[in-house]
């Protein structure tokens, strides 16, 4: 794996602008090369500013007809639930960008964990034209203050993470919905570009431990993200980077 790119921005707004520009550049490259751009969105609060930017000019005209949106993880709640990562993206971006409905590939959070994971695996398989799972052009990820990413939480990894593209997760997690579906490192590491967006002083310890600490992927799941033949980029703000 090539060395990760780590870029530090003055604040969350500058980080979001840079992420929107990187999204556009990757979309243009992907559409020129393959006629479509496949992106997996992360959840949580950090990507909100990015979604808002992408829903406005000049990004609003950004190749949306050729863009396919998935989610790198999702809480197992109905799509209109305030905790739904799909609903957040729908409210801030998808309702404003002219994306064909068929290009929005949400996790069916209204299902039980195993059924939701199986259904999402089938969606990924279909998108990859029956060849296993897609090689995403871009996977967006966040970092929790405990070091988790997507819905890969600290603790001994499930061996299935290296065998299947999607897993159902029912681990308890702080104050957020616990039942989830997540991309696994197997799927994420197949991507052409993985972009972490990390903002805020509360992430400083987890970011420093992940990037500069000992290799401990059980404790720091984001260390499991090592693209096989793709780029790994960290866009962080100064507050999150203060212990780097
Ligand atoms: C989720 C996210 C999760 C998130 C981190 C960071 O569903 O909650 O996918 O992995 O990216 O928890 O969340 P914040 O951006 O809110 O700090």
PDB file of C-alpha atoms in Angstrom, residues 16-154:
ATOM      1  CA  UNK A  16     -15.398  20.132   3.350  1.00  0.00           C
ATOM      2  CA  UNK A  17     -14.415  22.335   0.400  1.00  0.00           C
ATOM      3  CA  UNK A  18     -11.352  20.223  -0.274  1.00  0.00           C
ATOM      4  CA  UNK A  19     -13.384  17.020  -0.006  1.00  0.00           C
ATOM      5  CA  UNK A  20     -15.947  18.351  -2.498  1.00  0.00           C
ATOM      6  CA  UNK A  21     -13.169  19.207  -4.955  1.00  0.00           C
ATOM      7  CA  UNK A  22     -11.625  15.744  -4.518  1.00  0.00           C
ATOM      8  CA  UNK A  23     -15.058  14.147  -5.075  1.00  0.00           C
ATOM      9  CA  UNK A  24     -15.462  16.117  -8.310  1.00  0.00           C
ATOM     10  CA  UNK A  25     -11.979  15.222  -9.562  1.00  0.00           C
ATOM     11  CA  UNK A  26     -12.524  11.521  -8.832  1.00  0.00           C
ATOM     12  CA  UNK A  27     -15.962  11.612 -10.453  1.00  0.00           C
ATOM     13  CA  UNK A  28     -14.555  13.166 -13.636  1.00  0.00           C
ATOM     14  CA  UNK A  29     -11.762  10.572 -13.790  1.00  0.00           C
ATOM     15  CA  UNK A  30     -14.136   7.661 -13.195  1.00  0.00           C
ATOM     16  CA  UNK A  31     -16.759   8.776 -15.717  1.00  0.00           C
ATOM     17  CA  UNK A  32     -14.089   9.422 -18.351  1.00  0.00           C
ATOM     18  CA  UNK A  33     -12.577   5.977 -17.767  1.00  0.00           C
ATOM     19  CA  UNK A  34     -15.622   3.819 -17.053  1.00  0.00           C
ATOM     20  CA  UNK A  35     -18.727   5.859 -17.721  1.00  0.00           C
ATOM     21  CA  UNK A  36     -19.818   5.941 -14.077  1.00  0.00           C
ATOM     22  CA  UNK A  37     -18.681   7.052 -10.614  1.00  0.00           C
ATOM     23  CA  UNK A  38     -19.364   4.817  -7.627  1.00  0.00           C
ATOM     24  CA  UNK A  39     -19.171   6.361  -4.176  1.00  0.00           C
ATOM     25  CA  UNK A  40     -19.984   5.093  -0.679  1.00  0.00           C
ATOM     26  CA  UNK A  41     -21.060   7.755   1.810  1.00  0.00           C
ATOM     27  CA  UNK A  42     -20.203   7.696   5.489  1.00  0.00           C
ATOM     28  CA  UNK A  43     -22.599   8.640   8.251  1.00  0.00           C
ATOM     29  CA  UNK A  44     -22.291  10.748  11.355  1.00  0.00           C
ATOM     30  CA  UNK A  45     -21.982  14.529  11.490  1.00  0.00           C
ATOM     31  CA  UNK A  46     -18.623  15.175   9.799  1.00  0.00           C
ATOM     32  CA  UNK A  47     -19.771  14.690   6.177  1.00  0.00           C
ATOM     33  CA  UNK A  48     -22.782  17.021   6.605  1.00  0.00           C
ATOM     34  CA  UNK A  49     -20.854  20.091   5.423  1.00  0.00           C
ATOM     35  CA  UNK A  50     -19.606  18.136   2.382  1.00  0.00           C
ATOM     36  CA  UNK A  51     -23.121  16.974   1.482  1.00  0.00           C
ATOM     37  CA  UNK A  52     -24.435  20.540   1.744  1.00  0.00           C
ATOM     38  CA  UNK A  53     -21.674  21.806  -0.569  1.00  0.00           C
ATOM     39  CA  UNK A  54     -22.251  19.055  -3.139  1.00  0.00           C
ATOM     40  CA  UNK A  55     -25.953  19.919  -3.270  1.00  0.00           C
ATOM     41  CA  UNK A  56     -25.228  23.498  -4.393  1.00  0.00           C
ATOM     42  CA  UNK A  57     -23.612  25.111  -7.459  1.00  0.00           C
ATOM     43  CA  UNK A  58     -21.024  24.568  -8.826  1.00  0.00           C
ATOM     44  CA  UNK A  59     -21.145  20.970  -7.580  1.00  0.00           C
ATOM     45  CA  UNK A  60     -24.857  20.472  -8.117  1.00  0.00           C
ATOM     46  CA  UNK A  61     -24.215  19.762 -11.800  1.00  0.00           C
ATOM     47  CA  UNK A  62     -21.396  17.320 -11.001  1.00  0.00           C
ATOM     48  CA  UNK A  63     -22.000  14.301 -13.226  1.00  0.00           C
ATOM     49  CA  UNK A  64     -24.927  13.148 -11.113  1.00  0.00           C
ATOM     50  CA  UNK A  65     -26.520  11.141 -13.934  1.00  0.00           C
ATOM     51  CA  UNK A  66     -23.450   8.881 -13.935  1.00  0.00           C
ATOM     52  CA  UNK A  67     -23.024   8.789 -10.150  1.00  0.00           C
ATOM     53  CA  UNK A  68     -24.058   5.773  -8.032  1.00  0.00           C
ATOM     54  CA  UNK A  69     -24.347   6.288  -4.287  1.00  0.00           C
ATOM     55  CA  UNK A  70     -24.003   3.575  -1.659  1.00  0.00           C
ATOM     56  CA  UNK A  71     -23.319   3.783   2.089  1.00  0.00           C
ATOM     57  CA  UNK A  72     -20.198   2.483   3.870  1.00  0.00           C
ATOM     58  CA  UNK A  73     -22.399   1.802   6.854  1.00  0.00           C
ATOM     59  CA  UNK A  74     -25.975   2.323   7.947  1.00  0.00           C
ATOM     60  CA  UNK A  75     -27.955   2.158  11.110  1.00  0.00           C
ATOM     61  CA  UNK A  76     -30.801  -0.374  11.000  1.00  0.00           C
ATOM     62  CA  UNK A  77     -33.624   2.098  11.373  1.00  0.00           C
ATOM     63  CA  UNK A  78     -36.346   3.095   8.878  1.00  0.00           C
ATOM     64  CA  UNK A  79     -35.193   5.406   6.051  1.00  0.00           C
ATOM     65  CA  UNK A  80     -37.110   8.358   7.525  1.00  0.00           C
ATOM     66  CA  UNK A  81     -35.587   7.904  10.990  1.00  0.00           C
ATOM     67  CA  UNK A  82     -33.451  10.878  12.168  1.00  0.00           C
ATOM     68  CA  UNK A  83     -30.629   8.383  12.858  1.00  0.00           C
ATOM     69  CA  UNK A  84     -30.584   7.072   9.295  1.00  0.00           C
ATOM     70  CA  UNK A  85     -27.422   7.851   7.312  1.00  0.00           C
ATOM     71  CA  UNK A  86     -29.555   7.549   4.180  1.00  0.00           C
ATOM     72  CA  UNK A  87     -32.008  10.160   5.479  1.00  0.00           C
ATOM     73  CA  UNK A  88     -29.160  12.556   6.295  1.00  0.00           C
ATOM     74  CA  UNK A  89     -27.751  12.270   2.760  1.00  0.00           C
ATOM     75  CA  UNK A  90     -31.246  12.467   1.265  1.00  0.00           C
ATOM     76  CA  UNK A  91     -32.056  15.668   3.152  1.00  0.00           C
ATOM     77  CA  UNK A  92     -28.729  17.424   2.524  1.00  0.00           C
ATOM     78  CA  UNK A  93     -27.680  16.164  -0.905  1.00  0.00           C
ATOM     79  CA  UNK A  94     -29.793  13.642  -2.783  1.00  0.00           C
ATOM     80  CA  UNK A  95     -32.958  15.763  -2.640  1.00  0.00           C
ATOM     81  CA  UNK A  96     -30.982  18.600  -4.307  1.00  0.00           C
ATOM     82  CA  UNK A  97     -28.703  16.792  -6.773  1.00  0.00           C
ATOM     83  CA  UNK A  98     -30.306  15.445  -9.991  1.00  0.00           C
ATOM     84  CA  UNK A  99     -29.369  11.855  -9.198  1.00  0.00           C
ATOM     85  CA  UNK A 100     -31.595   9.207 -10.827  1.00  0.00           C
ATOM     86  CA  UNK A 101     -33.480   7.252  -8.132  1.00  0.00           C
ATOM     87  CA  UNK A 102     -32.049   3.998  -9.556  1.00  0.00           C
ATOM     88  CA  UNK A 103     -28.563   5.310  -8.731  1.00  0.00           C
ATOM     89  CA  UNK A 104     -29.298   5.529  -4.999  1.00  0.00           C
ATOM     90  CA  UNK A 105     -28.472   2.188  -3.382  1.00  0.00           C
ATOM     91  CA  UNK A 106     -29.554   2.484   0.228  1.00  0.00           C
ATOM     92  CA  UNK A 107     -29.282  -0.171   2.913  1.00  0.00           C
ATOM     93  CA  UNK A 108     -32.776  -1.402   3.800  1.00  0.00           C
ATOM     94  CA  UNK A 109     -32.544  -0.371   7.424  1.00  0.00           C
ATOM     95  CA  UNK A 110     -36.118  -1.419   8.041  1.00  0.00           C
ATOM     96  CA  UNK A 111     -35.023  -5.090   7.830  1.00  0.00           C
ATOM     97  CA  UNK A 112     -33.473  -7.171  10.591  1.00  0.00           C
ATOM     98  CA  UNK A 113     -29.650  -7.209  10.660  1.00  0.00           C
ATOM     99  CA  UNK A 114     -28.987 -10.455   8.766  1.00  0.00           C
ATOM    100  CA  UNK A 115     -31.656  -9.787   6.133  1.00  0.00           C
ATOM    101  CA  UNK A 116     -30.376  -6.228   5.624  1.00  0.00           C
ATOM    102  CA  UNK A 117     -26.789  -7.456   5.237  1.00  0.00           C
ATOM    103  CA  UNK A 118     -27.833 -10.191   2.775  1.00  0.00           C
ATOM    104  CA  UNK A 119     -29.951  -7.768   0.743  1.00  0.00           C
ATOM    105  CA  UNK A 120     -27.099  -5.228   0.580  1.00  0.00           C
ATOM    106  CA  UNK A 121     -24.645  -7.920  -0.464  1.00  0.00           C
ATOM    107  CA  UNK A 122     -27.002  -8.812  -3.335  1.00  0.00           C
ATOM    108  CA  UNK A 123     -27.217  -5.125  -4.348  1.00  0.00           C
ATOM    109  CA  UNK A 124     -23.422  -4.893  -4.408  1.00  0.00           C
ATOM    110  CA  UNK A 125     -23.161  -8.134  -6.392  1.00  0.00           C
ATOM    111  CA  UNK A 126     -25.678  -6.848  -8.945  1.00  0.00           C
ATOM    112  CA  UNK A 127     -23.855  -3.520  -9.272  1.00  0.00           C
ATOM    113  CA  UNK A 128     -20.644  -5.430  -9.930  1.00  0.00           C
ATOM    114  CA  UNK A 129     -22.419  -7.286 -12.776  1.00  0.00           C
ATOM    115  CA  UNK A 130     -22.198 -10.536 -10.824  1.00  0.00           C
ATOM    116  CA  UNK A 131     -18.446 -10.298 -10.293  1.00  0.00           C
ATOM    117  CA  UNK A 132     -18.318 -10.456  -6.492  1.00  0.00           C
ATOM    118  CA  UNK A 133     -18.486  -6.844  -5.371  1.00  0.00           C
ATOM    119  CA  UNK A 134     -17.643  -3.429  -6.829  1.00  0.00           C
ATOM    120  CA  UNK A 135     -14.298  -1.692  -6.763  1.00  0.00           C
ATOM    121  CA  UNK A 136     -15.586   1.678  -5.540  1.00  0.00           C
ATOM    122  CA  UNK A 137     -14.131   4.828  -7.039  1.00  0.00           C
ATOM    123  CA  UNK A 138     -14.478   6.529  -3.670  1.00  0.00           C
ATOM    124  CA  UNK A 139     -15.292   5.304  -0.161  1.00  0.00           C
ATOM    125  CA  UNK A 140     -15.864   8.049   2.416  1.00  0.00           C
ATOM    126  CA  UNK A 141     -15.136   7.155   6.037  1.00  0.00           C
ATOM    127  CA  UNK A 142     -15.231   8.949   9.373  1.00  0.00           C
ATOM    128  CA  UNK A 143     -13.396   8.240  12.619  1.00  0.00           C
ATOM    129  CA  UNK A 144     -15.084   7.890  15.975  1.00  0.00           C
ATOM    130  CA  UNK A 145     -13.474   9.296  19.127  1.00  0.00           C
ATOM    131  CA  UNK A 146     -13.047   5.637  20.169  1.00  0.00           C
ATOM    132  CA  UNK A 147     -11.223   4.858  16.895  1.00  0.00           C
ATOM    133  CA  UNK A 148     -14.040   3.088  15.068  1.00  0.00           C
ATOM    134  CA  UNK A 149     -14.720   3.632  11.399  1.00  0.00           C
ATOM    135  CA  UNK A 150     -17.838   2.770   9.443  1.00  0.00           C
ATOM    136  CA  UNK A 151     -19.389   0.305  11.890  1.00  0.00           C
ATOM    137  CA  UNK A 152     -16.117  -1.482  12.594  1.00  0.00           C
ATOM    138  CA  UNK A 153     -15.745  -1.086  16.350  1.00  0.00           C
ATOM    139  CA  UNK A 154     -12.765  -1.670  18.669  1.00  0.00           C
TER     140      UNK A 154
END
